[in-house]
Tab-separated table of C-alpha atoms and ligand atoms in Angstrom:
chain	number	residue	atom	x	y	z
A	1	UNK	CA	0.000	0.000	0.000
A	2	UNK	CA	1.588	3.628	-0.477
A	3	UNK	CA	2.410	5.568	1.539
A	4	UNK	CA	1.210	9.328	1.228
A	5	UNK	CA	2.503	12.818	2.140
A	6	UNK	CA	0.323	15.482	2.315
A	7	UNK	CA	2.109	18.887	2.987
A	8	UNK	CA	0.442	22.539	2.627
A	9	UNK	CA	-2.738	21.652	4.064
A	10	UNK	CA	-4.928	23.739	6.095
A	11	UNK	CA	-6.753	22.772	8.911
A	12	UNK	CA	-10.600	23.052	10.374
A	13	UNK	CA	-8.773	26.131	12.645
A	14	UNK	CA	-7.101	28.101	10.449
A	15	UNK	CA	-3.647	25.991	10.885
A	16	UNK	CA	-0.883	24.964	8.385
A	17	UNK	CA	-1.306	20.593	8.508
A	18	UNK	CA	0.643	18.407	6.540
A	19	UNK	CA	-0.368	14.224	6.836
A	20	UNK	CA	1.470	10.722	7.003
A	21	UNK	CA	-0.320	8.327	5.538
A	22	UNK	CA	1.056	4.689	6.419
A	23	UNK	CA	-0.838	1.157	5.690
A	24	UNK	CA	-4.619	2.855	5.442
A	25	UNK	CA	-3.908	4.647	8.806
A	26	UNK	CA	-3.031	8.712	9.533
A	27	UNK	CA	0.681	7.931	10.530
A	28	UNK	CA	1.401	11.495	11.797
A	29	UNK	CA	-0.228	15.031	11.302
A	30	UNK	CA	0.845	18.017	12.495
A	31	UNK	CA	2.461	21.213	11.078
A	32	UNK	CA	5.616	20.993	9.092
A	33	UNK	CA	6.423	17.361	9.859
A	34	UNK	CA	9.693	15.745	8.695
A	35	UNK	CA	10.473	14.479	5.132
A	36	UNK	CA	9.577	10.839	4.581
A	37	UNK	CA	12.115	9.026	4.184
A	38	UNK	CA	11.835	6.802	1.540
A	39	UNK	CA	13.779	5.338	-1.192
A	40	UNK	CA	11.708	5.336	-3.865
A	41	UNK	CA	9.986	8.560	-4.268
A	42	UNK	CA	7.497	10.273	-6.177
A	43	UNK	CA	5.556	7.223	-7.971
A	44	UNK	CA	2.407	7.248	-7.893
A	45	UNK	CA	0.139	3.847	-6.945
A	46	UNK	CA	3.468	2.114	-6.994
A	47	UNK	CA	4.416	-0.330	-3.738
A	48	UNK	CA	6.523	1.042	-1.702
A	49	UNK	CA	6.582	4.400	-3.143
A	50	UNK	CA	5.778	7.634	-1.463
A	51	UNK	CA	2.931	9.504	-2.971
A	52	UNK	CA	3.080	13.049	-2.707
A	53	UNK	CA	0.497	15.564	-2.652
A	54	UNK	CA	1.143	19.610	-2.454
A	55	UNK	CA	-2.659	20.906	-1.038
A	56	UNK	CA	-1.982	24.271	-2.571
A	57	UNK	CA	-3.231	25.916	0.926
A	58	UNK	CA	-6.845	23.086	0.545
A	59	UNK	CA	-9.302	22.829	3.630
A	60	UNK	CA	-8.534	19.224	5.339
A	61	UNK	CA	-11.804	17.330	7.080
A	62	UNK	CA	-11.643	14.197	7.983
A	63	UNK	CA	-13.881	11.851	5.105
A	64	UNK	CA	-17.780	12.343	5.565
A	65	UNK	CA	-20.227	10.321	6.688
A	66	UNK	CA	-23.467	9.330	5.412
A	67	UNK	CA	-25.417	8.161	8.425
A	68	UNK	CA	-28.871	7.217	7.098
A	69	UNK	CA	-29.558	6.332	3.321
A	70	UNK	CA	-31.433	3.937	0.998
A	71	UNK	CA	-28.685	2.833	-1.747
A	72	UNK	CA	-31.160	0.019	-2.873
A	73	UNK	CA	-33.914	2.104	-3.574
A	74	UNK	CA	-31.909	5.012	-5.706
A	75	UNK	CA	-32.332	5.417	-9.215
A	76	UNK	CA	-29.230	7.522	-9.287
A	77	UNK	CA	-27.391	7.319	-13.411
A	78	UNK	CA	-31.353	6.080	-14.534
A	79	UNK	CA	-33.893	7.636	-16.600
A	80	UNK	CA	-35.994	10.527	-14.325
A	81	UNK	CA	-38.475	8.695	-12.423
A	82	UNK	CA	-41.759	10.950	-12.942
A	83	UNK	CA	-43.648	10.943	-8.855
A	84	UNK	CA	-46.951	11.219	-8.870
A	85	UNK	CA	-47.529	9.259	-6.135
A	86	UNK	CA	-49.720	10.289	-3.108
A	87	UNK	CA	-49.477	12.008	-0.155
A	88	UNK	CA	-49.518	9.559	2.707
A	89	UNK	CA	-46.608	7.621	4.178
A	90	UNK	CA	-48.468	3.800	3.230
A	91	UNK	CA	-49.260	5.545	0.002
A	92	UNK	CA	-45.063	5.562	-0.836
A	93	UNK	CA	-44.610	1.996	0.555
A	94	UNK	CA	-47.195	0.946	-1.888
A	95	UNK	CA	-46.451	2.847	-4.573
A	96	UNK	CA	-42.826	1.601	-4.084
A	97	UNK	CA	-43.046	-1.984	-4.202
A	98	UNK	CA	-45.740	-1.789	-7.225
A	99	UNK	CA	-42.645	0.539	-9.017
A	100	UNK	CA	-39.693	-2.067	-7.973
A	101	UNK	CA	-41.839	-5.041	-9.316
A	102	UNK	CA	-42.480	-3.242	-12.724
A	103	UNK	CA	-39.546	-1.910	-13.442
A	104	UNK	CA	-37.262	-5.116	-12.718
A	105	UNK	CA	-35.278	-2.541	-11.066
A	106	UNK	CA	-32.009	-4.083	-10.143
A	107	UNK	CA	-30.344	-2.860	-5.981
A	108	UNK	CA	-26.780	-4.335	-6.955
A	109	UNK	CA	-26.340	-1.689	-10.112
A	110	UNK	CA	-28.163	0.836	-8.028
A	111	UNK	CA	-26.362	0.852	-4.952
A	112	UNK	CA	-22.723	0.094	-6.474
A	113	UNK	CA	-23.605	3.799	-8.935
A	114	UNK	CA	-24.358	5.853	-5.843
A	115	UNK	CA	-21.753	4.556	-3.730
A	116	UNK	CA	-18.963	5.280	-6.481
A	117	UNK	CA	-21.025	8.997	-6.111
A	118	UNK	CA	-20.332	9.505	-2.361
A	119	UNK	CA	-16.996	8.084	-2.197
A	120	UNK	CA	-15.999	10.800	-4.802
A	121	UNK	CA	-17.618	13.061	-3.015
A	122	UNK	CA	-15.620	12.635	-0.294
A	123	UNK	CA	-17.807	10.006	1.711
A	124	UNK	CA	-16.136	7.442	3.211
A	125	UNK	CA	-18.337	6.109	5.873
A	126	UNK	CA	-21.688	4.767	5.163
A	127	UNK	CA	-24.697	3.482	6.622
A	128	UNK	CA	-27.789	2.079	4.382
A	129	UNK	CA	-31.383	1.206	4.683
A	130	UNK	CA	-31.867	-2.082	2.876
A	131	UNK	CA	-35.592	-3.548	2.043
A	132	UNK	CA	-36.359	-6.389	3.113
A	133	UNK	CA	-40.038	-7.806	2.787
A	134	UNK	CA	-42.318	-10.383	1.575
A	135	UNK	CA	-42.051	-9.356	-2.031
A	136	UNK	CA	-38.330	-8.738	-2.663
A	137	UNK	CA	-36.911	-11.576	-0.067
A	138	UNK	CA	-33.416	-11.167	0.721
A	139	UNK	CA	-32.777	-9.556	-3.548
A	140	UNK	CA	-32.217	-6.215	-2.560
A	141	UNK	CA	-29.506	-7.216	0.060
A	142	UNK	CA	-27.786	-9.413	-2.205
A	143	UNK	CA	-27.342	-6.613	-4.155
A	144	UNK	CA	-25.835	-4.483	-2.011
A	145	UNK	CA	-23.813	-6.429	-0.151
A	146	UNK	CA	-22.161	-7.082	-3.796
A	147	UNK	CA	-21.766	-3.309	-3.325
A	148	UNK	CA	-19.847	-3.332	-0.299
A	149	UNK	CA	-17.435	-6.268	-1.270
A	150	UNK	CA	-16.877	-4.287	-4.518
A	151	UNK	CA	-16.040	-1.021	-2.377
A	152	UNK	CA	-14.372	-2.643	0.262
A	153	UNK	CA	-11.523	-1.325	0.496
A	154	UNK	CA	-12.359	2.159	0.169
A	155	UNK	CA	-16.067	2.535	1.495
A	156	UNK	CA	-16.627	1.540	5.478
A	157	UNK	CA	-20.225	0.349	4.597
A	158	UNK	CA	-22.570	-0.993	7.097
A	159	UNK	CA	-26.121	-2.381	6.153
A	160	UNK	CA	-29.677	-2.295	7.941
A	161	UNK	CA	-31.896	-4.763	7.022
A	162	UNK	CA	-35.071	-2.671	7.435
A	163	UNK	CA	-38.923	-3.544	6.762
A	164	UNK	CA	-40.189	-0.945	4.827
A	165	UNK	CA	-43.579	-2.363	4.395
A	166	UNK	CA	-43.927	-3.281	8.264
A	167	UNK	CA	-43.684	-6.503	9.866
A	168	UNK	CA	-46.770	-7.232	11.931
A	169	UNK	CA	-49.144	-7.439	9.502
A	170	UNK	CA	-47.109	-9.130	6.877
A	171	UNK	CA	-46.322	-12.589	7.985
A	172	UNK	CA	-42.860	-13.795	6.937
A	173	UNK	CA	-40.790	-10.441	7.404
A	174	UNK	CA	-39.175	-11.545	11.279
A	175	UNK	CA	-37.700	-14.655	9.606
A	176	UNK	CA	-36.286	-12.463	6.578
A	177	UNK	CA	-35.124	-10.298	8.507
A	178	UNK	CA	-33.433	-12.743	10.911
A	179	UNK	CA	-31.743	-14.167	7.780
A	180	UNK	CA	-30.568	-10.832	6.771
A	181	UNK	CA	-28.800	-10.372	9.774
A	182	UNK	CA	-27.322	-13.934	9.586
A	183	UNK	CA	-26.694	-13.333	5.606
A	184	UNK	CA	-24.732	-9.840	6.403
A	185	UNK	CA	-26.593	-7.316	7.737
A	186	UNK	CA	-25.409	-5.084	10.571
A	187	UNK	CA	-27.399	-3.761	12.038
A	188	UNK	CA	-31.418	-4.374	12.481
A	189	UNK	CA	-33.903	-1.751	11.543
A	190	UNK	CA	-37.504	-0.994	12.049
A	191	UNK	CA	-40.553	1.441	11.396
A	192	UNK	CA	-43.204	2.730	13.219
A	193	UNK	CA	-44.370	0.464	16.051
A	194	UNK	CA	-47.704	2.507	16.405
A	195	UNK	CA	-48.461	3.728	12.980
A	196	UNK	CA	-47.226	1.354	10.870
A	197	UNK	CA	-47.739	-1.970	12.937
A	198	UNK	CA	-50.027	-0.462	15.044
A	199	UNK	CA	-49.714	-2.674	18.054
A	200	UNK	CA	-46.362	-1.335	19.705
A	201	UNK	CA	-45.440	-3.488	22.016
A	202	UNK	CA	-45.691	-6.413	20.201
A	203	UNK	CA	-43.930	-4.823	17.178
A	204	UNK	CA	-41.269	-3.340	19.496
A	205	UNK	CA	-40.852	-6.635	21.655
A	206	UNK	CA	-40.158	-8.519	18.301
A	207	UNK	CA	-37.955	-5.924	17.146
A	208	UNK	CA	-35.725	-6.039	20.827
A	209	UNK	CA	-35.798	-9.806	20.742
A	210	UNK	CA	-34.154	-10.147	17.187
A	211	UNK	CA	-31.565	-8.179	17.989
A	212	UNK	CA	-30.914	-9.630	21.372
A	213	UNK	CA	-30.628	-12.942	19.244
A	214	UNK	CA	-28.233	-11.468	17.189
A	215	UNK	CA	-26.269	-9.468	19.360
A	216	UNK	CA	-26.915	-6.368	16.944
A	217	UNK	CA	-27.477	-2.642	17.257
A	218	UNK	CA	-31.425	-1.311	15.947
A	219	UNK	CA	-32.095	1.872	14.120
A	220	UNK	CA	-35.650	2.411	14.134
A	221	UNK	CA	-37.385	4.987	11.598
A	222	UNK	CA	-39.867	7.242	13.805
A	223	UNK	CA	-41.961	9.372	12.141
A	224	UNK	CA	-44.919	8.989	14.594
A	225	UNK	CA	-45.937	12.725	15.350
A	226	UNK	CA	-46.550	14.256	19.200
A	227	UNK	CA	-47.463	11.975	21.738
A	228	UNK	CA	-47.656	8.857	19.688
A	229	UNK	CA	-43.887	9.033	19.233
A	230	UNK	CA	-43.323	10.070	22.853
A	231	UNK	CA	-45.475	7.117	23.587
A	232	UNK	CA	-42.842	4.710	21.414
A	233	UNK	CA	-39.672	6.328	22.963
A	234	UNK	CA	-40.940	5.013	26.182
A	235	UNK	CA	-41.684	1.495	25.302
A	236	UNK	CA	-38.005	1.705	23.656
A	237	UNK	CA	-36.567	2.853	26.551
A	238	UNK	CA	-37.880	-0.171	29.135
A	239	UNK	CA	-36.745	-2.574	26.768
A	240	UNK	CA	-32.886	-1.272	26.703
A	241	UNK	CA	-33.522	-1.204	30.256
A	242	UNK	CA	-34.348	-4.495	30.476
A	243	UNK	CA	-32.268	-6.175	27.991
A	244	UNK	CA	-28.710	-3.812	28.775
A	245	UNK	CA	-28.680	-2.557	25.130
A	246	UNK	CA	-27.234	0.813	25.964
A	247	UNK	CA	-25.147	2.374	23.444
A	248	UNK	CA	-26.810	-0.012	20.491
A	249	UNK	CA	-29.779	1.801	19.525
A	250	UNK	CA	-30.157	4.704	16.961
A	251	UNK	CA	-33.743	6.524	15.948
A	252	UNK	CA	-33.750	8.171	12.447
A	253	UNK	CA	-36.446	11.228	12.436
A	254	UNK	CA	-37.465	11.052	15.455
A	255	UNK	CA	-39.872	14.333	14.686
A	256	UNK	CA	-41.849	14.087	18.046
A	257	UNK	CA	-38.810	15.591	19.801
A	258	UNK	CA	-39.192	18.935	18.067
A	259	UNK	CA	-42.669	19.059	19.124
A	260	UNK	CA	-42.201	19.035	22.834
A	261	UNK	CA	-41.721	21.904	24.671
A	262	UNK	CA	-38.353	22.680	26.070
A	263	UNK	CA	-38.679	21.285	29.694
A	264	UNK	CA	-40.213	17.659	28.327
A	265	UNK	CA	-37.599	17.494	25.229
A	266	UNK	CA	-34.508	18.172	27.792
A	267	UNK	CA	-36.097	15.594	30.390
A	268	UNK	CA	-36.481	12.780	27.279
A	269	UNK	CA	-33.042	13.521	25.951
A	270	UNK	CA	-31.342	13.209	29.553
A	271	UNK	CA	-33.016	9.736	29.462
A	272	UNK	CA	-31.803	8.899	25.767
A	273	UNK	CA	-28.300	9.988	26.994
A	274	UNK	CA	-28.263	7.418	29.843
A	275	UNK	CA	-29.208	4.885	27.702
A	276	UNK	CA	-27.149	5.463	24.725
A	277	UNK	CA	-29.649	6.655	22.188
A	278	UNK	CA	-28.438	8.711	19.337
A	279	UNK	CA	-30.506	10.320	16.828
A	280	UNK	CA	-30.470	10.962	13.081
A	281	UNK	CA	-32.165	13.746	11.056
A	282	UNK	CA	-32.179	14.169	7.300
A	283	UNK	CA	-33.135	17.971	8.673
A	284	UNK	CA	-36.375	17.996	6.331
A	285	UNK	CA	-37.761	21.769	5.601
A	286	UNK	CA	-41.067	20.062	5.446
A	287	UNK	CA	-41.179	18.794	8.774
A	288	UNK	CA	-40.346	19.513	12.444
A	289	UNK	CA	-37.131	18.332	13.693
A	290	UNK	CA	-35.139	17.134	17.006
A	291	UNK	CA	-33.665	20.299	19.071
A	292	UNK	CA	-30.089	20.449	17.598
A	293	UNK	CA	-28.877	22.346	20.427
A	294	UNK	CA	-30.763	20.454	23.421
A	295	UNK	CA	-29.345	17.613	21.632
A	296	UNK	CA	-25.863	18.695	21.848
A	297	UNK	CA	-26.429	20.007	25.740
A	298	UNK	CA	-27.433	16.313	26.254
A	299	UNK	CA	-24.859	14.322	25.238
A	300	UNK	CA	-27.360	12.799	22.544
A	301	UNK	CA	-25.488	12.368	19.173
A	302	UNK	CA	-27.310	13.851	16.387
A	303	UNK	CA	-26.270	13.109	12.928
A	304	UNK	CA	-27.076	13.955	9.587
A	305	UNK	CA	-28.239	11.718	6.293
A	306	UNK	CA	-29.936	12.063	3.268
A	307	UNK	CA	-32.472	9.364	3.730
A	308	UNK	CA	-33.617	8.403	-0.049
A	309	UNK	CA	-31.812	9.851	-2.847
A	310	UNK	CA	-33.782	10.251	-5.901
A	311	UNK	CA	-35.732	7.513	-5.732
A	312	UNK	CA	-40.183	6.820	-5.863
A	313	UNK	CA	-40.253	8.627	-2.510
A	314	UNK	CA	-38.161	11.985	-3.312
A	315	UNK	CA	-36.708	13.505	-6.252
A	316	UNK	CA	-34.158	15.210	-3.880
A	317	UNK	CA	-30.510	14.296	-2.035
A	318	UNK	CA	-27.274	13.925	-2.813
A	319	UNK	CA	-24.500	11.926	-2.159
A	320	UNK	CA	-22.506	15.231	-1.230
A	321	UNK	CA	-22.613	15.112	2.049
A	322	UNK	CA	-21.661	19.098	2.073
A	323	UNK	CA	-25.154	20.099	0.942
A	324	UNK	CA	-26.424	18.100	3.708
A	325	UNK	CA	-24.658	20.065	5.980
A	326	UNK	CA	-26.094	22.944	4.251
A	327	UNK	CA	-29.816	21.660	4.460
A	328	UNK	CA	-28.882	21.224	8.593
A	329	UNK	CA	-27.617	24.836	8.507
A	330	UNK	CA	-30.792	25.935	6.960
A	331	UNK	CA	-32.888	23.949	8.495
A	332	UNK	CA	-31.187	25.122	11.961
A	333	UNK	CA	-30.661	28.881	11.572
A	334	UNK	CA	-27.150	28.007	11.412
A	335	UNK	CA	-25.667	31.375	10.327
A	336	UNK	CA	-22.257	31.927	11.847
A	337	UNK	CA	-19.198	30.526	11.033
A	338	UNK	CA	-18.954	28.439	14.508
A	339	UNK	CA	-22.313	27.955	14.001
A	340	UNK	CA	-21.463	26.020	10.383
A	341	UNK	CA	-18.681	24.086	12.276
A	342	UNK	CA	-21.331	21.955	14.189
A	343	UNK	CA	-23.152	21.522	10.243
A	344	UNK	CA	-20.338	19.798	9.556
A	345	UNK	CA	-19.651	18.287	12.547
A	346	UNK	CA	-23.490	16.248	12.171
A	347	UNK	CA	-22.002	14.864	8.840
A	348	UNK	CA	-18.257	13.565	10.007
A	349	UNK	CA	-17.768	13.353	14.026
A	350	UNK	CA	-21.464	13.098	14.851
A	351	UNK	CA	-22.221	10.662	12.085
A	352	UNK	CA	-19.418	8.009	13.268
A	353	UNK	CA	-20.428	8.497	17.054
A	354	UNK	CA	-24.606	7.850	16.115
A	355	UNK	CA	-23.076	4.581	13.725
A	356	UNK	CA	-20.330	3.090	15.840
A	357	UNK	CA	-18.090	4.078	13.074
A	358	UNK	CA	-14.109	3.048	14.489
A	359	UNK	CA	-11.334	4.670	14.152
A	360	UNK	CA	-12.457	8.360	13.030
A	361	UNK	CA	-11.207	11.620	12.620
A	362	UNK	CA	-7.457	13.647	12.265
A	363	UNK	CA	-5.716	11.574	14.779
A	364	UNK	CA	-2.560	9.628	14.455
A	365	UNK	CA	-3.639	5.832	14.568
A	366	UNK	CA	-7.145	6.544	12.604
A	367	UNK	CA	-8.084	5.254	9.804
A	368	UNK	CA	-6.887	7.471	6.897
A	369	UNK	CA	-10.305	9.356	5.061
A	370	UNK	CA	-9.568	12.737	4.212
A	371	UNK	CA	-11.043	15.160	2.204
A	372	UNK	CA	-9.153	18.597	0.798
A	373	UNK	CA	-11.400	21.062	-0.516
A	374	UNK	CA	-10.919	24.611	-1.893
A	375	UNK	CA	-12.260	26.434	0.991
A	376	UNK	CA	-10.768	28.573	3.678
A	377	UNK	CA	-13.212	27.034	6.684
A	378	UNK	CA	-15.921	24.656	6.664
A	379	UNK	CA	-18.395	27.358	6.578
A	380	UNK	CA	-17.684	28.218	3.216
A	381	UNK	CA	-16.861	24.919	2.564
A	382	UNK	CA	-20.627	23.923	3.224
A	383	UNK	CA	-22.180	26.915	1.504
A	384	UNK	CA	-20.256	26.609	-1.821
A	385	UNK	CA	-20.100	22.559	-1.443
A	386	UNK	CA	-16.627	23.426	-2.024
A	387	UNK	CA	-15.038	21.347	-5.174
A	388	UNK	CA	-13.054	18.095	-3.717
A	389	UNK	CA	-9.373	18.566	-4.300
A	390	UNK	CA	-8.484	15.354	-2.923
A	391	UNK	CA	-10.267	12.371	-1.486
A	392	UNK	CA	-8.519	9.476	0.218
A	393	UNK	CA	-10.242	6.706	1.605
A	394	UNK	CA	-8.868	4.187	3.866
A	395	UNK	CA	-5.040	5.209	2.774
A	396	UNK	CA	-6.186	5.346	-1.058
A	397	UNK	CA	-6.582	8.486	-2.956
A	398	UNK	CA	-10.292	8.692	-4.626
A	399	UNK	CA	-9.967	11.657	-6.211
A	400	UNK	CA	-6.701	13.351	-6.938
A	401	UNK	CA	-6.617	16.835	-8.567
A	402	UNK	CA	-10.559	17.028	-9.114
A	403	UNK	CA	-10.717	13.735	-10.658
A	404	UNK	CA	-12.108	10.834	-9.500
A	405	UNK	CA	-9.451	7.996	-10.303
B	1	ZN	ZN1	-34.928	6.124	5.757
């Protein structure tokens, strides 16, 4: 593997960085470090060579991190899909599955088009949403773990096997889903307890048993409004309690937070804190949102994802995870420049703590994702989605010059 020097850098504080890069791993950082020495010099991609890279003065971040997408559903390098689907949440689940079973479309191809798209983009860490019901079987995560063995050694990718259409009601989806997790899936998601399977505690009791079978972390979508969601959180929390799975579960939406008032959002969030709950938002200006701020007061992580990108539920997203940040900053009021730091912050640092990502961030000994943009901070870095100079993932360089390679 090559090693890589990175000299003229510039870091998230204003500071002069150069960068080691040793074996996948950040072997040193600091200002003005000491020649490499090496041999051969100057080669690029060859073994044993030292590859090095003059930043020209570019903005270093650690690689980004996509916390919540849908990679099987995209149809990201297709034709336009025209919506005209309705309104209501079962209407997209059913207009989704009657799309996927006309259209033959194919998860592998999908997935493996958008995740070339975010590694260029600078994403190296990445957590998925995969389907898994009564219709499609176990297809759509055959396809992407093809994906992840074909980005392996650039993309950290982990997989949820989630049941978009609901599990109670459709008889079959617990034993897909507990082959999922023994085909390759991560982690073990969920949906709606009361809306969607509309019996909570059995659909929650099910969900907690799986994953106590399997040893695995949950991320559940909530998108039940008010009280209803409130009324989940609690039934989640007992059965942590109960079953000692602090630290391993993650809700995506979550909208009932924003809804509370301040006193009964801070008094939830000092209980999700205890028990090791982090959060997700895709920051939607359509809907109300978690309490970025109360969040961060708490000690509850809250990260940043896209959710679906282009797909039969939204023509929107990116796999840039700088115009997420920018959708957080708007979605926040996020107008200073310290204020932009924590934008980012929801898509790299945030994003690894929420996922259990290892190894992240600038530090000597971490695994070596790095992004170099032409920006002077990562405020303006967010608000121009400032080009990628350079993108190396785990010790590899992605994109050198502009140019994905
Ligand atoms: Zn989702």
């Amino acid at each position: 593997m090559t090693t890589l020097e990175i000299r003229n850098a510039r870091g998230l504080d204003g500071s002069p960085v150069d960068v080691r890069v040793e074996q996948g791993k950040i072997a040193a950082i600091g200002s003005a470090l000491p020649p490499y020495p090496a041999a051969a010099d100057g080669v690029d991609g060859a073994d044993g060579a030292v590859h090095r890279i003059d930043a020209g003065g570019a903005l270093l971040m650690p690689g980004f991190v996509e916390s919540h997408t849908h990679l099987d559903k995209t149809t990201w390098g297709m034709p336009w899909y025209v919506n005209e689907c309705g309104s209501r949440l079962i209407d997209r689940i059913d207009n989704e599955r009657a799309w996927r079973a006309a259209s033959g479309h194919d998860a592998g191809a999908a997935s493996l088009a958008l995740g070339r798209a975010f590694l260029a983009a600078g994403t190296t860490r990445l957590r998925t949403h995969v389907d898994i019901d009564t219709d499609a079987g176990l297809r759509h995560l055959d396809g992407v773990l093809a994906t992840r063995e074909t980005l392996a050694d650039r993309l950290d990718m982990q997989i949820v096997a989630f049941p978009q259409s609901g599990v109670l009601d459709r008889a079959g989806t617990v034993e897909l889903l507990d082959a999922s997790l023994a085909r390759g899936a991560d982690v073990l998601g969920w949906l709606d307890p009361c809306a969607i399977d509309r019996d909570p505690k059995a659909s929650l009791d099910a969900m907690f048993s799986l994953a106590d079978k399997h040893g695995c972390p949950v991320d559940i979508h909530l998108h039940e409004p008010g009280e209803m969601g409130v009324f989940s959180f609690e039934l989640m929390l007992e059965r942590i309690a109960a079953l000692g799975m602090q630290g391993k579960v993650v809700v995506s939406h979550a909208f009932c937070l924003g809804e509370l008032d301040a006193a009964r959002a801070d008094a939830l969030l000092a209980r999700l804190a205890d028990a090791g709950v982090a959060l997700i938002t895709t920051a939607p200006p359509s809907r109300i949102v978690p309490p970025l701020m109360a969040c961060r007061r708490a000690g509850v992580p809250l990260a940043g994802g896209n959710d679906g990108i282009r797909d039969t539920w939204t023509p929107y997203g990116s796999p840039d995870m700088l115009e997420r940040a920018m959708m957080i900053g708007l979605r926040y009021n996020l107008r200073r420049d310290d204020e932009l730091d924590i934008a980012l912050d929801c898509v790299t640092h945030q994003g690894a703590r929420a996922c259990w990502f290892e190894d992240y961030g600038l530090h000597v000994g971490a695994r070596a994702d790095l992004v170099l943009a032409d920006a002077r901070n990562a405020a303006q870095a967010i608000v121009t989605r400032a080009p990628r100079r350079w993108v190396v993932a785990n010790g590899y360089v992605v994109v050198s010059e502009g140019v994905a390679v």
